[in-house]
Amino acid sequence: MFCWGAKAKSLNAVGFPNARDWNPTEEDWKLPENWQEIFLEGMRERLSKYRSFRLFMDICVRCGACADKCHFFIGTGDPKNMPVLRAELLRSVYRRYFTKAGKMFGKLAGARDLDLKVLKELWYYAFQCTECRRCSVFCPYGIDTAEITIIVRELLNLLGLNIQWTMGPVADCYMKGNHLGIEPHTMVNIFETMCDDIETLTGIKITPSFNRKGAEILFVTPSGDFFADPGTYTCMGYLMLFHELGLDYTWSTYAAEGGNFGFFTSNEMAKRLNSKIYAEAKRLGVKWILGGECGHMWRVMNQYMDTWNGPADFLEVPKSPVTGTVFENARSTRMTHIIEFTADLIRHGKLKLDPRRNDHLKVTFHDSCNTSRAMGIFEEPRYVIKSVCNHFYEMPDGTTREQTFCCGSGSGFNAGENMELRLRGGLPRANAVKYVRDKYDVNMLANICAIDRAALTTSMNYWNPGMGVTGVHELVANALIMTGEKKRETNMRGDPLDMPVEEPEAEAGAAAPADKAAGGKANV
Amino acid sequence: MKAFLPFLAVIFLVLLVIVGVKAASLYFLFGVIVPYAALLTFLAGVVYRAVKWGRTPVPFHIPTTCGQQKTLPWIKQSKIENPSTTGGVVVRMLLEVFLFRSLFRNLKTEMHEGPKLTYGSDKWLWLAGLSFHWSFLIILVRHLRFFTQNVPGVVQIVGSLDSFLQIGLPLLYITDVIFLAAVAYLFIRRVAIQPVKYISLAADYFPLFLLLAIGCSGVLMRYFLKVDVVSVKMFTMSLVSLRPRIVPGVGTLFYVHLFLVSTLFAYFPWSKLMHMGGVFLSPTRNLANNSRMKRHVNPWNYPVKVHTYEEYEDDFRAKMKMAGVPVEKE
Ligand code: HEM
Ligand code: SF4
Ligand code: SF4
């Protein structure tokens, strides 16, 4: 259960060290002569740079509270996938080289020499952690194994030991502006196709702008949204929403990626990729940035972007041109999450919605790891979903909100060769979905993450065949009554609508959100 | 093996001090030099470790959020589980330190046929952990009566509350029972629960055996062998007043107790017991989730090589123009 090793070509594109083609299944990983020295030196440096790292190496009491909280441990039963043990793999090396007890007592003190076997083990298990932070919620000291995985991956990176499924997108994003390597003319093409589909559906012609200077808002979303189903439906949802609002916004082909696979290689690489967003906002002279539905993207935007590439003093505090709401919680980064933006619109009754158009769907919501445990977006998406759908059901306690389970493929290993691990890791999430399917006939799994849309589709096909996966803005687009639209025969996917034939009155549509607002609020 | 060696080590410590005082009469060594040295090691060590952690920067703002963020005014924020202010953080930390909030969340994940996963509440570790720590703290506070001439009111109150059951003579302290039971439970779970056994190291068993031995020697002294408390207090006060004096008649058992406590103190800073200090510094708990509102500065932030827009346009100008995307340079 592993992904193929990173190729020299991709590593060279971003100037990473020790680039070479190598194969994890082969005995010889073609490591540099002094690999131990590089690794330990890297460790020493990071111990002095990250309090989290040093502290988490020192204070674990091995109480085991985190053990059965990791979806990979639950799904594989492999004891080394217990978060505490994943951390111990590195902690044992830390003891051996950086603590007195480890130097003196060696194995007795739980210390291990850094040999090839240990290195390979570190590699294997660093790529069986999706950096989801679920363990950190339960640890009495907040020890975040994701933080340790991040460091281990940085160290492995010094030795050229990354995985291609992460490195390929990093190189593409660096050179071409997005993970999927979509070049500017292709991107424009893709959008034209999406807009054609929207026209077929609604009779409305949308012409989005790219790299337009002087726009009020720069919109950034993960490129997965305009690459493949079902992400594209969500992307079309953005286009329709913005068109209906008459929003003065632009896409960028240079900052065409909201996600950040660099984050799965090293802090420095993540910063290098992330820098494009502020740089582009500055070049285009926009007032603020709006970001699409994505998980790890929002961990980066919330916890890292301003620190790396801020201050964004050339921007203004985000203010919705439709409702006048100032997004105070983004006072410094000047970047707002689209679900905050849309929730605010609905709350102010600015959208005409007909939730009956989603009546063919019984929806549940998957909280993405990063927006949950590194941000805390819980009510906004629920409010939006309840405003646009009549049938919404929660998954059982212990599997939602801050205790949500990873899709199983996060942090850059959605690779085909890695299928067994992904499906095993996806089991806890899939099992909770199965519960609401069996109980309430749920047939649609909503989320606000591009990786989820890809990963959960695969996981559901295996564990819960027939379960659909959707972004929240696809549901919004289904329900959105656009000015001058023709009668909708189908939903965004071209499936027939399951609703009474007569057209809803405009008032009825507009009233819906207000009713829902009360319902949503009671739940807040 | 991982449990056996620490067990032997504690036995060895006990024998060492018995032989030391009984056969070799090393009263001054075990009664004075070792305790002073242990206390100094403890203080210096804790400061050293805390300063080392404190000096290590916190480059990024990485709180683990466990509730609704601060967002639109009509959505209720979870002000403690996802604090955005210092006040919220303080309350969150207090709950962690005094009530082990995160441990209270503990669930037991079970896999059944199907596969079907269930999540049951599992509060035993929380209960035992909390009982152990609180009784340990109360016992420490009660011990202050040996180290103060006029025993402070609080210490007396704690003592009388602790013995309110009024059983036996000397009165039974409830915390003594809880302490031993809780530590025993923490040990038993380490050997009885398979995953916990798998992750346990010698360094996890040693403190438990040490604490058990300290507790047992204390209980033996108080309830069974009934040491001469007056002599003990004369001796402890001589330590406090920095005019150490060996008082005859305190008994070997007392030296055992004292030596084990000294070991605990000296061992503390170099071990996982330092979680006591670490818990306060943990960046996933002690930061407010306000990094979109207020810029967090990384002291070692440095410029990095980026792929600039100009370079990008140079690569794609023709294609951009073809697609009607505006360019800077024609
Ligand atoms: C601010 C003070 C402290 C806090 C918040 C704290 C918190 C915790 C927590 C949450 C655990 C995990 C649960 C458990 O196993 O009980 C733990 C374990 C432990 N603590 Fe503390 N602790 C503190 C001080 C101390 C002190 C002063 C000692 C001194 C001996 C100590 C000894 C231990 C031991 C031995 C364990 C491991 C128990 C086991 O093996 O399962 N702690 N602590
Ligand atoms: S919950 Fe925290 S302290 Fe306990 S074993 Fe896991 S990482 Fe260590
Ligand atoms: S961060 Fe997630 S994947 Fe990684 S060890 Fe913790 S629970 Fe497992």
PDB file of C-alpha atoms in Angstrom, chain B residues 6-7 9-11 13-14 179 183 204-217 256-257 259-268 273:
ATOM      1  CA  PRO B   6      11.466  -0.818  35.558  1.00  0.00           C
ATOM      2  CA  PHE B   7       9.953  -3.031  38.241  1.00  0.00           C
ATOM      3  CA  ALA B   9      14.747  -0.836  39.052  1.00  0.00           C
ATOM      4  CA  VAL B  10      12.263   0.290  41.687  1.00  0.00           C
ATOM      5  CA  ILE B  11      12.971  -2.788  43.836  1.00  0.00           C
ATOM      6  CA  LEU B  13      16.103   1.540  44.647  1.00  0.00           C
ATOM      7  CA  VAL B  14      14.245   0.329  47.694  1.00  0.00           C
ATOM      8  CA  PHE B 179      -4.303   7.539  44.403  1.00  0.00           C
ATOM      9  CA  VAL B 183      -2.249   4.337  39.644  1.00  0.00           C
ATOM     10  CA  ASP B 204       6.004   4.430  30.852  1.00  0.00           C
ATOM     11  CA  TYR B 205       6.145   1.703  33.465  1.00  0.00           C
ATOM     12  CA  PHE B 206       8.903   3.198  35.554  1.00  0.00           C
ATOM     13  CA  PRO B 207       6.991   6.264  36.797  1.00  0.00           C
ATOM     14  CA  LEU B 208       3.964   4.125  37.564  1.00  0.00           C
ATOM     15  CA  PHE B 209       5.989   1.689  39.667  1.00  0.00           C
ATOM     16  CA  LEU B 210       7.744   4.559  41.322  1.00  0.00           C
ATOM     17  CA  LEU B 211       4.475   6.270  42.181  1.00  0.00           C
ATOM     18  CA  LEU B 212       3.018   3.023  43.454  1.00  0.00           C
ATOM     19  CA  ALA B 213       6.049   2.433  45.630  1.00  0.00           C
ATOM     20  CA  ILE B 214       5.891   5.974  46.976  1.00  0.00           C
ATOM     21  CA  GLY B 215       2.214   5.572  47.720  1.00  0.00           C
ATOM     22  CA  CYS B 216       2.651   2.191  49.385  1.00  0.00           C
ATOM     23  CA  SER B 217       5.539   3.326  51.554  1.00  0.00           C
ATOM     24  CA  VAL B 256      12.687   4.579  51.684  1.00  0.00           C
ATOM     25  CA  HIS B 257       9.808   6.982  51.132  1.00  0.00           C
ATOM     26  CA  PHE B 259      14.498   8.361  48.630  1.00  0.00           C
ATOM     27  CA  LEU B 260      11.775   7.313  46.217  1.00  0.00           C
ATOM     28  CA  VAL B 261      10.319  10.817  46.219  1.00  0.00           C
ATOM     29  CA  SER B 262      13.793  12.200  45.595  1.00  0.00           C
ATOM     30  CA  THR B 263      14.149   9.843  42.675  1.00  0.00           C
ATOM     31  CA  LEU B 264      10.831  11.032  41.269  1.00  0.00           C
ATOM     32  CA  PHE B 265      11.913  14.649  41.558  1.00  0.00           C
ATOM     33  CA  ALA B 266      15.279  14.081  39.962  1.00  0.00           C
ATOM     34  CA  TYR B 267      13.786  11.949  37.216  1.00  0.00           C
ATOM     35  CA  PHE B 268      10.922  14.317  36.445  1.00  0.00           C
ATOM     36  CA  LEU B 273       6.460  13.712  33.240  1.00  0.00           C
TER      37      LEU B 273
END
